[in-house]
Amino acid sequence: MLLNQFLLLAAALFAIGVYGVLARRNGVLVLMSIELILNSVNINLVAFSAVSATVGGEIFALFIIAVAAAEVGVGLAMVLLLYRNRRSIDLTEIDQLRG
Amino acid sequence: MFAQAETVATPEVLWWALVPLLVLAGAAVLLLTVASLVRRLPEWLPAAWTIVAGLAVLVSVVPLWNEVQDDGARSFLAGAVGIDGSTLFVTALLAVAVVATALLSRAYLTREDLPGVELYVLLLLSAAGGVVMASANDLIVLFLGLELLSIAVYVMAALHLRRIQSQEAALKYFVLGAFASAFLLYGIALVYGATGATGLARIAGYLSTTILLEDGMLMAGFGLLLVGLGFKVAAVPFHAWAPDVYQGAPTPVVAWMAAGVKAAGFAALLRVFVLTFGSWSGEWQPAVWGLAILTVLGGSVVAVVQTDVKRMLAYSSIAHAGFLLVGVQAASDRGTAAVLTYLGVYTLLACGSFAVVTVVGGAGDDRHGIDAYRGLGARRPWLAGAFAVLLLGQAGVPFTAGFVAKFGVIAAATEGHSYALAGIAMVSAAVAAFVYLRILVALYMEDRHLEDDDEAGAVEVDPAPWGPRIVITVSVALVLVLGVVPGPLVDLAKDAVPVLVGG
C-alpha cells in the first residue's frame, strides 16, 4: 500500500478527533476524541517507521499507548468527580470560572 | 545455557548525571510508599521531606555543573538523554520552585484542612518530569517528560476537594492539555516522517546537511510542535485555559504552574526549536515572531480589565511568556541566555507573588478580588511592601531583577534585527505596568475602612504563616539583590547555553 493512504487515514482520524473535542459536550466523548487523535498519531508513526525501516516510530507508538492509558485514567477520574458533584458530565455546564 | 557468561550490550548510563532526577523520583516513590504503610504520618513530614529533596537536588547540581563546565556537555542512554548547562540551570530552577511550593502548600493545606501527602508526591513527580524535559535528547523522552509533568499537575489542580472551582479548573486544564499533547505528538510524528529520526542530534544533523525538495510535512510538523508547546507555556492564541485554571486551582499549585511548568516548557522550546531546528530558523522564526507579539500584547492588554488578582497575575504570566518568546525568536546564544535569565527571575517573582496571594486569599481560598487588597498597606505594611516590590519586579522597573530580565530579551531581539518586535515588547511592558500600578494603588491609596463598611470585616488578612513568610522574604531579597548586582545570574545563564551531543 502507498504511504499516502496511511497518512490520509491518520489525517482523517485526527480531524474527526479535533472536531469531537471542540463540538462534543459530553465529557466521556471528549476523552474518546482525544484518544482518536492519539491513535491517528500512532498510525502515522508506524507507517513512517515501516517506510524508513527504523524501529523508532514503533517504540514511540508503544509509549504513546501507555501514556494515553495513564492520561485517560486521570481524565475519567475527573469526569467522575464532576458527576459526583453535579450529576451531569456536560462540559458546557461548568462555567464557574470566567472573567 | 548461561554457562558462557555472555555479556549483554547495554547503553552507557552516566548515573552521576541522573542524580537530580533519581532524587526527585525516588523521593516521590518513597514518600508514597511510607505514607501508605504508616497509618498516621506526622503532619509536617511530607512537606519537610519534599523540601529536603528539593534542597538535595540543588546541592547535587553544583558538582554536576562544574563537571559539565570542565568537560563539556555529554549524552548517554544511547543518545536519548543529554546533560548540559541549560539542563542543570533549569533543574536548579525547578528545585527552587519545588521548595517554594512545598513551603506554601504546608501552610495552605493546614489552613484549608485538607489531607496532604498526595500533593507533595505529585509535586515531586511533576518536577521529575520537568527535569526529564530539560535533559531530553530525543523527542520520545521529551514527550514522556512532558506527560509526567502535565498529568501530575492536572491532578494537583483538582486537589481542593471542597472547592468546585478547583475541579472545574482541573478538568479544563486536563482537556486542553491533553488536546495540546495530541497536537505536539502529531507534530513529532510528522518531523519523524520527514527526517527519519527521533533523536534531536540526528534530526539536527539531517536538517543541516539535507536539502528537502518537499518540505511541507516538515513545516506542518514545526507548526504542530509549536502549537503543542505554545499551549503548555500559555502563548496567545493558545492561552484560553490559563486564566481559568489559575483562578480555580489551589494557589500553591498555581505558583508551581507559573514557575515550574513554564520553566520546563521553555527548556523544551529552546531544545527543540533553537537547538535542533536551528539550521532552519528562517522557517520557524516568523511564526514565533507572530506568537511573541500576540502574547506580549494580548497578555498585557487583557490583564488591564481584570478584577480578580489571580486572573490578573495569570494574564501577566501570559505576557511574561511573550517576553520569553521574544528571546526564543532571536534564535541565538544571546537570546537563549536571555531566556534562561528571564526564567530564573520569573521563578522568583512567581513564587513570591503567589505566596502573597496564598496569604491574602484567606481560609476558603476565595478572597482574590482586588477589593481584598484595598488598604493592605496600612494594615499589613510588610506584606504589602513585599507585594509592591514583587509587582514592580514583574513590571520590570530598574533596580529590580525584572528589569534585567526584560532588558536581556529585548537586547537579544535588537541584536537579531527584530526591531519591530523589540518596540512592541517595550510598549506592552508599559501597558502591563499599568496593571501592576492598579494593584499598587489598591494597596496604598485606597483605604477600605473609609468606604462602604458592609464587607469591611471580610477583608481582614491573617498574619502570614512561616512557610509563605520565608518564600516572600527570600524572593523579595533576591529580586532586589539581583536588580542591583545581576552579574552572577547573567553569567550563569551565559554558561548554561545548551549544546546538542549526538549519541
Coordinates of C-alpha atoms in Angstrom, one line a residue:
Chain A
M1 CA 0.0 0.0 0.0
L2 CA 1.1 3.6 -0.5
L3 CA 2.3 5.6 2.4
N4 CA -0.2 8.3 1.4
Q5 CA -3.1 6.0 2.3
F6 CA -1.9 5.7 5.8
L7 CA -1.3 9.4 6.2
L8 CA -4.7 10.2 4.8
L9 CA -6.4 7.8 7.2
A10 CA -4.4 9.3 10.1
A11 CA -5.3 12.8 9.0
A12 CA -9.0 11.9 8.8
L13 CA -8.9 10.4 12.3
F14 CA -7.1 13.5 13.6
A15 CA -9.7 15.8 12.0
I16 CA -12.6 13.7 13.5
G17 CA -10.9 13.8 16.9
V18 CA -10.3 17.6 16.8
Y19 CA -14.0 18.0 15.8
G20 CA -15.1 15.8 18.7
V21 CA -13.0 17.7 21.3
L22 CA -14.4 21.1 20.0
A23 CA -18.0 20.1 19.4
R24 CA -18.9 17.4 21.9
R25 CA -20.4 18.4 25.2
N26 CA -20.3 15.0 26.9
G27 CA -17.1 14.6 29.0
V28 CA -16.5 11.0 28.1
L29 CA -16.9 11.6 24.4
V30 CA -14.3 14.4 24.6
L31 CA -11.9 11.9 26.2
M32 CA -12.7 9.4 23.4
S33 CA -12.0 12.1 20.8
I34 CA -8.6 12.7 22.4
E35 CA -7.9 9.0 22.2
L36 CA -8.8 9.2 18.5
I37 CA -6.2 11.9 17.9
L38 CA -3.5 9.9 19.8
N39 CA -4.3 6.8 17.7
S40 CA -4.0 8.8 14.5
V41 CA -0.5 9.7 15.6
N42 CA 0.2 6.0 16.2
I43 CA -0.8 5.1 12.7
N44 CA 1.4 7.9 11.4
L45 CA 4.4 6.7 13.4
V46 CA 4.0 3.1 12.5
A47 CA 3.6 3.9 8.8
F48 CA 6.7 6.2 8.8
S49 CA 8.6 3.5 10.8
A50 CA 7.8 0.9 8.2
V51 CA 8.8 3.2 5.3
S52 CA 12.1 4.3 6.8
A53 CA 12.9 0.8 8.2
T54 CA 13.7 2.1 11.6
V55 CA 12.1 0.9 14.8
G56 CA 12.0 4.4 16.5
G57 CA 8.4 5.0 15.4
E58 CA 7.1 1.7 16.6
I59 CA 8.7 2.1 20.0
F60 CA 7.2 5.6 20.2
A61 CA 3.8 4.2 19.4
L62 CA 4.1 1.8 22.3
F63 CA 5.0 4.6 24.7
I64 CA 2.0 6.7 23.4
I65 CA -0.4 3.8 24.1
A66 CA 0.9 3.5 27.7
V67 CA 0.8 7.2 28.3
A68 CA -2.6 7.6 26.8
A69 CA -3.9 4.9 29.2
A70 CA -2.5 6.9 32.1
E71 CA -4.0 10.1 30.8
V72 CA -7.4 8.7 30.2
G73 CA -7.3 7.2 33.7
V74 CA -6.8 10.7 35.2
G75 CA -9.4 12.1 32.8
L76 CA -12.1 9.6 33.7
A77 CA -11.4 10.2 37.4
M78 CA -12.0 13.9 36.9
V79 CA -15.2 13.3 34.9
L80 CA -16.4 11.0 37.8
L81 CA -15.6 13.8 40.3
L82 CA -17.7 16.2 38.2
Y83 CA -20.5 13.7 38.1
R84 CA -20.5 13.2 41.8
N85 CA -20.7 16.9 42.4
R86 CA -23.2 17.9 39.7
R87 CA -25.0 14.7 38.5
S88 CA -24.0 15.7 34.9
I89 CA -21.0 15.3 32.7
D90 CA -22.0 18.1 30.3
L91 CA -18.8 20.2 29.9
T92 CA -20.7 23.3 28.8
E93 CA -22.3 23.4 32.3
I94 CA -19.0 24.0 34.1
D95 CA -18.9 27.8 33.9
Q96 CA -18.0 29.0 37.4
L97 CA -14.7 30.5 36.2
R98 CA -14.9 33.4 33.8
G99 CA -13.6 36.9 33.8
Chain B
M1 CA 22.7 -22.1 28.9
F2 CA 24.2 -19.2 30.8
A3 CA 27.5 -21.0 31.4
Q4 CA 29.4 -19.0 28.8
A5 CA 28.8 -15.8 30.8
E6 CA 27.8 -13.9 27.7
T7 CA 27.7 -10.2 28.0
V8 CA 24.7 -8.2 27.1
A9 CA 25.4 -4.9 25.3
T10 CA 23.6 -2.2 27.2
P11 CA 23.7 1.5 26.5
E12 CA 26.1 3.6 28.6
V13 CA 24.4 5.2 31.6
L14 CA 26.1 8.1 33.4
W15 CA 24.5 7.6 36.8
W16 CA 26.1 10.7 38.3
A17 CA 24.3 12.8 35.7
L18 CA 21.0 11.3 36.6
V19 CA 21.2 12.1 40.3
P20 CA 18.8 15.1 40.3
L21 CA 16.2 13.0 38.5
L22 CA 16.7 10.0 40.7
V23 CA 16.4 12.1 43.9
L24 CA 13.1 13.6 42.8
A25 CA 11.5 10.4 41.5
G26 CA 13.0 8.3 44.4
A27 CA 11.7 10.8 47.0
A28 CA 8.2 10.7 45.4
V29 CA 8.0 6.9 45.4
L30 CA 9.4 6.6 48.9
L31 CA 7.1 9.2 50.3
L32 CA 4.1 7.5 48.7
T33 CA 5.1 4.0 50.0
V34 CA 5.8 5.2 53.5
A35 CA 2.6 7.2 53.6
S36 CA 0.5 4.2 52.6
L37 CA 2.3 1.9 55.1
V38 CA 2.4 4.1 58.2
R39 CA -1.1 4.9 59.3
R40 CA -0.6 8.3 60.9
L41 CA 2.3 10.2 59.4
P42 CA 3.3 13.4 61.4
E43 CA 1.7 16.3 59.6
W44 CA 5.0 18.2 59.0
L45 CA 6.8 15.2 57.5
P46 CA 5.7 15.2 53.8
A47 CA 6.5 18.9 53.4
A48 CA 9.8 18.6 55.2
W49 CA 10.7 15.5 53.0
T50 CA 9.8 17.4 49.8
I51 CA 11.9 20.5 50.9
V52 CA 14.8 18.2 51.8
A53 CA 14.5 16.5 48.4
G54 CA 14.4 19.9 46.6
L55 CA 17.5 21.2 48.5
A56 CA 19.3 17.9 47.8
V57 CA 18.7 18.4 44.1
L58 CA 20.0 22.0 44.4
V59 CA 23.2 20.7 46.1
S60 CA 23.7 17.9 43.6
V61 CA 23.5 20.3 40.7
V62 CA 26.7 22.1 41.8
P63 CA 29.2 19.3 41.2
L64 CA 27.4 18.4 38.0
W65 CA 27.6 22.0 36.8
N66 CA 31.4 22.1 37.5
E67 CA 31.8 18.7 35.7
V68 CA 29.9 20.0 32.6
Q69 CA 31.7 23.3 32.6
D70 CA 35.1 21.5 32.7
D71 CA 34.4 18.5 30.4
G72 CA 31.6 19.8 28.2
A73 CA 28.1 18.5 27.6
R74 CA 27.5 14.8 27.4
S75 CA 24.8 12.5 26.1
F76 CA 24.1 8.9 27.3
L77 CA 21.5 6.2 27.3
A78 CA 22.1 5.7 23.5
G79 CA 21.9 9.4 22.9
A80 CA 18.4 9.7 24.4
V81 CA 19.3 11.8 27.4
G82 CA 21.8 14.7 27.5
I83 CA 23.3 16.8 30.2
D84 CA 24.5 20.3 29.5
G85 CA 24.5 23.7 31.2
S86 CA 20.8 24.5 30.4
T87 CA 19.7 21.1 31.8
L88 CA 21.3 21.9 35.1
F89 CA 20.2 25.5 35.1
V90 CA 16.6 24.6 34.6
T91 CA 16.9 21.7 37.1
A92 CA 18.1 24.2 39.7
L93 CA 15.1 26.5 38.9
L94 CA 12.7 23.6 39.3
A95 CA 14.3 22.6 42.6
V96 CA 13.8 26.2 43.9
A97 CA 10.2 26.1 42.7
V98 CA 9.6 22.8 44.4
V99 CA 11.0 24.1 47.7
A100 CA 8.8 27.2 47.5
T101 CA 5.7 25.3 46.5
A102 CA 6.2 22.8 49.4
L103 CA 6.6 25.7 51.8
L104 CA 3.4 27.3 50.6
S105 CA 1.5 24.0 50.4
R106 CA 2.1 23.2 54.0
A107 CA 0.5 26.4 55.2
Y108 CA -2.3 26.1 52.6
L109 CA -3.2 22.5 53.5
T110 CA -3.2 23.3 57.2
R111 CA -5.5 26.3 56.7
E112 CA -7.9 24.5 54.3
D113 CA -7.8 21.4 56.5
L114 CA -7.0 19.1 53.5
P115 CA -5.3 15.8 53.6
G116 CA -1.8 16.3 52.2
V117 CA 0.6 13.6 51.2
E118 CA -0.6 13.4 47.5
L119 CA 0.2 17.0 46.8
Y120 CA 3.8 16.5 47.7
V121 CA 4.1 13.2 45.8
L122 CA 2.6 14.8 42.7
L123 CA 4.8 17.9 43.1
L124 CA 8.0 15.7 43.2
L125 CA 6.8 13.6 40.2
S126 CA 5.9 16.7 38.2
A127 CA 9.4 18.2 39.0
A128 CA 11.0 14.9 37.8
G129 CA 9.0 15.3 34.6
G130 CA 10.4 18.8 34.2
V131 CA 13.9 17.6 34.7
V132 CA 13.4 14.9 32.0
M133 CA 12.1 17.5 29.6
A134 CA 15.2 19.7 30.3
S135 CA 17.5 16.8 29.7
A136 CA 15.7 15.2 26.7
N137 CA 17.9 14.5 23.7
D138 CA 15.2 12.6 21.9
L139 CA 11.6 13.5 21.1
I140 CA 10.3 10.3 22.8
V141 CA 12.0 11.3 26.0
L142 CA 10.7 14.9 25.7
F143 CA 7.1 13.6 25.3
L144 CA 7.5 11.3 28.3
G145 CA 8.8 14.2 30.4
L146 CA 6.0 16.5 29.3
E147 CA 3.3 13.9 30.2
L148 CA 4.9 13.1 33.6
L149 CA 5.0 16.9 34.3
S150 CA 1.4 17.5 33.0
I151 CA -0.6 14.6 34.3
A152 CA 0.8 15.3 37.8
V153 CA -0.2 19.0 37.6
Y154 CA -3.8 18.1 36.3
V155 CA -4.3 16.1 39.5
M156 CA -2.7 18.8 41.7
A157 CA -5.1 21.4 40.3
A158 CA -8.1 19.2 41.4
L159 CA -6.8 18.7 44.9
H160 CA -9.0 21.1 46.8
L161 CA -11.9 18.7 47.5
R162 CA -14.5 21.2 48.6
R163 CA -14.0 23.9 46.0
I164 CA -15.9 23.2 42.9
Q165 CA -13.8 25.8 41.0
S166 CA -10.7 23.7 41.7
Q167 CA -12.3 20.6 40.0
E168 CA -13.5 22.7 37.2
A169 CA -10.1 24.3 36.6
A170 CA -8.5 20.8 36.7
L171 CA -10.9 19.4 34.1
K172 CA -10.4 22.4 31.8
Y173 CA -6.7 22.1 32.2
F174 CA -6.8 18.4 31.5
V175 CA -9.0 18.6 28.4
L176 CA -6.9 21.4 26.8
G177 CA -3.6 19.9 28.0
A178 CA -4.4 16.5 26.5
F179 CA -5.5 18.2 23.3
A180 CA -2.3 20.1 23.2
S181 CA -0.2 17.0 23.8
A182 CA -2.0 15.3 20.9
F183 CA -1.1 18.2 18.6
L184 CA 2.5 18.0 19.9
L185 CA 2.6 14.3 19.1
Y186 CA 1.2 14.7 15.6
G187 CA 3.9 17.3 15.1
I188 CA 6.6 14.9 16.4
A189 CA 5.2 12.2 14.1
L190 CA 5.5 14.4 11.0
V191 CA 9.0 15.5 11.9
Y192 CA 9.9 11.9 12.3
G193 CA 8.4 11.1 8.9
A194 CA 10.3 14.0 7.3
T195 CA 13.7 13.3 8.9
G196 CA 13.5 9.6 9.8
A197 CA 14.8 10.1 13.3
T198 CA 13.5 11.0 16.7
G199 CA 16.9 11.8 18.3
L200 CA 17.4 15.6 18.5
A201 CA 21.1 15.3 17.4
R202 CA 20.2 13.1 14.4
I203 CA 17.4 15.4 13.4
A204 CA 19.7 18.5 13.7
G205 CA 22.3 16.7 11.6
Y206 CA 19.8 15.7 9.0
L207 CA 18.3 19.2 8.7
S208 CA 21.7 20.9 8.4
T209 CA 23.0 18.6 5.7
T210 CA 20.0 17.8 3.6
I211 CA 18.1 20.0 1.1
L212 CA 14.5 18.9 1.1
L213 CA 12.6 19.3 -2.2
E214 CA 9.2 18.8 -0.5
D215 CA 9.3 20.4 3.0
G216 CA 5.5 20.6 3.5
M217 CA 5.5 17.7 6.0
L218 CA 8.4 19.2 8.0
M219 CA 6.7 22.6 8.1
A220 CA 3.5 21.1 9.3
G221 CA 5.5 19.3 11.9
F222 CA 7.2 22.5 13.1
G223 CA 3.8 24.2 13.2
L224 CA 2.1 21.5 15.3
L225 CA 5.1 21.2 17.7
L226 CA 4.9 25.0 18.2
V227 CA 1.1 24.8 18.8
G228 CA 1.7 22.0 21.4
L229 CA 4.4 23.7 23.3
G230 CA 2.6 27.1 22.9
F231 CA -0.3 25.6 24.8
K232 CA 2.0 24.4 27.6
V233 CA 3.6 27.8 28.1
A234 CA 0.3 29.6 27.6
A235 CA 1.1 31.7 24.5
V236 CA -1.7 33.6 22.8
P237 CA -3.8 32.3 21.0
F238 CA -3.4 29.1 22.9
H239 CA -3.8 30.7 26.3
A240 CA -7.5 30.3 26.9
W241 CA -7.0 27.8 29.7
A242 CA -4.6 29.8 31.8
P243 CA -6.8 32.5 33.4
D244 CA -9.5 30.0 34.4
V245 CA -7.0 27.4 35.7
Y246 CA -5.0 30.0 37.6
Q247 CA -8.2 31.3 39.2
G248 CA -9.6 27.9 40.2
A249 CA -6.6 25.9 41.1
P250 CA -5.2 25.9 44.7
T251 CA -2.8 28.9 44.9
P252 CA 0.4 27.0 45.8
V253 CA -0.3 24.8 42.8
V254 CA -0.6 27.9 40.7
A255 CA 2.8 29.0 41.9
W256 CA 4.2 25.7 40.6
M257 CA 2.3 26.1 37.3
A258 CA 3.7 29.6 36.8
A259 CA 7.2 28.9 37.9
G260 CA 7.9 25.2 37.3
V261 CA 5.7 24.3 34.3
K262 CA 6.8 27.4 32.4
A263 CA 10.5 26.8 33.0
A264 CA 10.2 23.2 31.8
G265 CA 8.1 24.3 28.8
F266 CA 10.7 26.9 27.7
A267 CA 13.5 24.5 28.2
A268 CA 11.8 22.2 25.8
L269 CA 11.1 25.0 23.3
L270 CA 14.8 26.0 23.4
R271 CA 16.0 22.4 22.9
V272 CA 13.6 21.6 20.1
F273 CA 13.4 24.9 18.1
V274 CA 16.6 26.9 18.8
L275 CA 18.9 23.9 19.1
T276 CA 17.5 21.2 16.9
F277 CA 15.8 23.2 14.2
G278 CA 18.4 25.9 14.4
S279 CA 19.6 25.5 10.8
W280 CA 16.0 26.1 9.7
S281 CA 15.5 29.1 11.9
G282 CA 14.4 31.2 8.8
E283 CA 11.3 29.0 8.5
W284 CA 10.0 29.0 12.1
Q285 CA 11.2 32.4 13.3
P286 CA 8.3 34.3 11.6
A287 CA 5.8 32.0 13.4
V288 CA 7.4 32.6 16.8
W289 CA 7.6 36.3 15.9
G290 CA 3.9 36.4 15.5
L291 CA 3.2 34.3 18.5
A292 CA 5.5 36.6 20.6
I293 CA 3.7 39.8 19.5
L294 CA 0.3 38.3 20.1
T295 CA 1.3 37.0 23.5
V296 CA 3.0 40.2 24.9
L297 CA 0.2 42.4 23.6
G298 CA -2.7 40.1 24.5
G299 CA -1.4 39.2 27.9
S300 CA -0.8 42.9 28.9
V301 CA -3.9 44.4 27.4
V302 CA -6.4 41.9 28.7
A303 CA -4.8 42.0 32.2
V304 CA -5.9 45.6 32.5
V305 CA -9.6 44.8 32.6
Q306 CA -9.5 42.0 35.1
T307 CA -10.9 42.5 38.6
D308 CA -9.6 39.2 40.2
V309 CA -5.9 39.4 41.2
K310 CA -5.3 35.8 40.4
R311 CA -6.6 36.3 36.9
M312 CA -4.5 39.5 36.6
L313 CA -1.4 37.5 37.5
A314 CA -2.5 34.8 35.0
Y315 CA -2.6 37.3 32.2
S316 CA 0.6 38.9 33.4
S317 CA 2.2 35.4 33.3
I318 CA 1.0 35.1 29.7
A319 CA 2.7 38.4 29.0
H320 CA 5.9 37.1 30.6
A321 CA 5.6 34.1 28.3
G322 CA 5.5 36.6 25.4
F323 CA 8.8 38.2 26.6
L324 CA 10.3 34.8 26.8
L325 CA 9.2 34.1 23.2
V326 CA 10.9 37.3 22.2
G327 CA 14.1 35.7 23.4
V328 CA 13.4 32.4 21.7
Q329 CA 12.7 34.2 18.5
A330 CA 16.2 35.7 18.4
A331 CA 17.4 32.1 17.8
S332 CA 20.9 33.0 19.1
D333 CA 23.1 32.2 22.0
R334 CA 22.4 35.6 23.4
G335 CA 18.7 35.1 23.1
T336 CA 18.9 31.7 24.8
A337 CA 21.0 33.1 27.7
A338 CA 18.4 35.9 28.0
V339 CA 15.5 33.4 28.1
L340 CA 17.3 31.4 30.9
T341 CA 18.0 34.6 32.9
Y342 CA 14.3 35.6 32.5
L343 CA 13.2 32.2 33.6
G344 CA 15.4 32.5 36.7
V345 CA 14.0 35.9 37.6
Y346 CA 10.4 34.8 36.8
T347 CA 10.7 31.8 39.1
L348 CA 11.4 34.1 42.0
L349 CA 8.7 36.6 41.0
A350 CA 6.0 34.0 40.5
C351 CA 6.8 32.1 43.7
G352 CA 6.8 35.4 45.7
S353 CA 3.7 36.8 44.2
F354 CA 1.6 33.7 44.6
A355 CA 2.9 33.3 48.1
V356 CA 1.3 36.7 48.9
V357 CA -1.9 35.7 47.1
T358 CA -2.0 32.5 49.1
V359 CA -1.8 34.5 52.3
V360 CA -4.4 37.2 51.3
G361 CA -6.7 34.5 49.9
G362 CA -7.6 33.5 53.4
A363 CA -9.5 30.4 54.5
G364 CA -11.5 29.0 51.6
D365 CA -9.0 30.4 49.1
D366 CA -11.7 32.8 47.9
R367 CA -10.6 36.4 48.6
H368 CA -8.8 37.2 45.3
G369 CA -10.8 40.2 44.2
I370 CA -8.8 43.4 44.1
D371 CA -11.1 44.6 46.9
A372 CA -9.3 42.2 49.2
Y373 CA -6.1 44.2 48.6
R374 CA -7.6 47.7 49.4
G375 CA -5.8 49.3 52.2
L376 CA -3.5 46.4 52.8
G377 CA -0.6 48.9 53.0
A378 CA -2.0 50.3 56.2
R379 CA -3.0 47.1 57.9
R380 CA -0.1 44.7 56.9
P381 CA 2.7 47.1 55.8
W382 CA 5.3 44.3 55.5
L383 CA 3.2 42.0 53.3
A384 CA 2.0 45.0 51.2
G385 CA 5.6 46.2 50.8
A386 CA 6.8 42.8 49.7
F387 CA 4.0 42.5 47.2
A388 CA 4.8 46.0 45.9
V389 CA 8.4 45.0 45.3
L390 CA 7.4 41.8 43.5
L391 CA 4.9 43.7 41.3
L392 CA 7.4 46.4 40.5
G393 CA 9.8 43.5 39.6
Q394 CA 7.1 42.0 37.3
A395 CA 6.7 45.4 35.7
G396 CA 10.4 45.5 35.0
V397 CA 11.3 48.6 37.0
P398 CA 15.0 49.4 37.1
F399 CA 16.9 48.2 40.3
T400 CA 14.7 45.1 40.4
A401 CA 15.6 41.8 38.8
G402 CA 12.6 42.2 36.4
F403 CA 14.4 45.0 34.6
V404 CA 17.5 42.8 34.0
A405 CA 15.3 40.1 32.6
K406 CA 13.3 42.3 30.2
F407 CA 16.4 44.2 29.1
G408 CA 18.1 40.9 28.2
V409 CA 15.4 39.6 25.9
I410 CA 14.8 43.0 24.2
A411 CA 18.6 43.4 23.7
A412 CA 18.7 39.9 22.1
A413 CA 15.8 40.9 19.8
T414 CA 17.5 44.1 18.6
E415 CA 20.8 42.2 18.1
G416 CA 18.8 39.9 15.8
H417 CA 17.4 42.9 14.0
S418 CA 13.9 42.3 15.1
Y419 CA 13.4 46.0 15.9
A420 CA 9.6 45.9 15.5
L421 CA 9.3 43.1 17.9
A422 CA 11.5 44.8 20.4
G423 CA 9.5 48.0 20.1
I424 CA 6.2 46.2 20.6
A425 CA 7.6 44.3 23.6
M426 CA 8.6 47.6 25.2
V427 CA 5.2 49.2 24.5
S428 CA 3.4 46.2 26.1
A429 CA 5.7 46.3 29.1
A430 CA 4.4 49.9 29.6
V431 CA 0.8 48.7 29.3
A432 CA 1.5 45.8 31.7
A433 CA 3.0 48.3 34.2
F434 CA -0.5 49.9 34.4
V435 CA -1.9 46.6 35.7
Y436 CA 0.7 46.4 38.5
L437 CA 0.1 50.0 39.3
R438 CA -3.6 49.3 39.7
I439 CA -2.8 46.8 42.4
L440 CA -0.3 49.1 44.0
V441 CA -2.9 51.9 44.1
A442 CA -5.3 49.5 45.7
L443 CA -2.7 48.5 48.3
Y444 CA -1.7 52.1 49.3
M445 CA -4.0 54.8 48.0
E446 CA -7.5 53.4 48.7
D447 CA -8.4 52.9 52.3
R448 CA -11.1 50.3 52.6
H449 CA -12.3 51.5 56.0
L450 CA -13.3 54.9 54.8
E451 CA -15.7 53.4 52.2
D452 CA -18.7 51.1 52.5
D453 CA -18.2 49.1 55.6
D454 CA -20.6 46.2 54.9
E455 CA -17.7 43.9 53.8
A456 CA -15.0 45.6 55.8
G457 CA -14.8 42.7 58.2
A458 CA -14.3 40.2 55.3
V459 CA -11.0 41.7 54.2
E460 CA -9.0 41.2 57.4
V461 CA -5.9 39.4 56.4
D462 CA -4.4 36.8 58.8
P463 CA -0.7 37.1 59.5
A464 CA 1.4 35.0 57.1
P465 CA 2.4 31.6 58.5
W466 CA 6.2 31.0 58.5
G467 CA 6.2 29.0 55.2
P468 CA 4.9 31.7 52.9
R469 CA 6.8 34.2 55.0
I470 CA 10.1 32.5 54.1
V471 CA 9.2 32.3 50.4
I472 CA 8.2 36.0 50.3
T473 CA 11.3 37.2 52.2
V474 CA 13.7 35.2 50.1
S475 CA 12.2 36.1 46.8
V476 CA 11.9 39.8 47.6
A477 CA 15.5 39.9 48.8
L478 CA 16.8 38.1 45.7
V479 CA 14.7 40.3 43.4
L480 CA 16.3 43.4 44.9
V481 CA 19.8 42.0 45.1
L482 CA 19.7 40.7 41.5
G483 CA 18.3 44.0 40.4
V484 CA 21.4 45.8 41.7
V485 CA 24.0 43.0 41.1
P486 CA 22.6 41.0 38.2
G487 CA 26.1 39.7 37.2
P488 CA 26.1 36.3 38.9
L489 CA 22.7 35.2 37.4
V490 CA 23.5 36.6 33.9
D491 CA 26.9 34.9 33.9
L492 CA 25.4 31.6 35.0
A493 CA 22.8 31.8 32.2
K494 CA 25.6 32.6 29.7
D495 CA 27.4 29.5 30.7
A496 CA 24.2 27.5 30.5
V497 CA 23.6 27.8 26.8
P498 CA 22.5 24.3 25.6
V499 CA 24.6 22.1 23.3
L500 CA 23.5 19.0 21.4
V501 CA 25.7 16.0 21.6
G502 CA 24.9 13.0 19.4
G503 CA 24.9 9.5 20.9

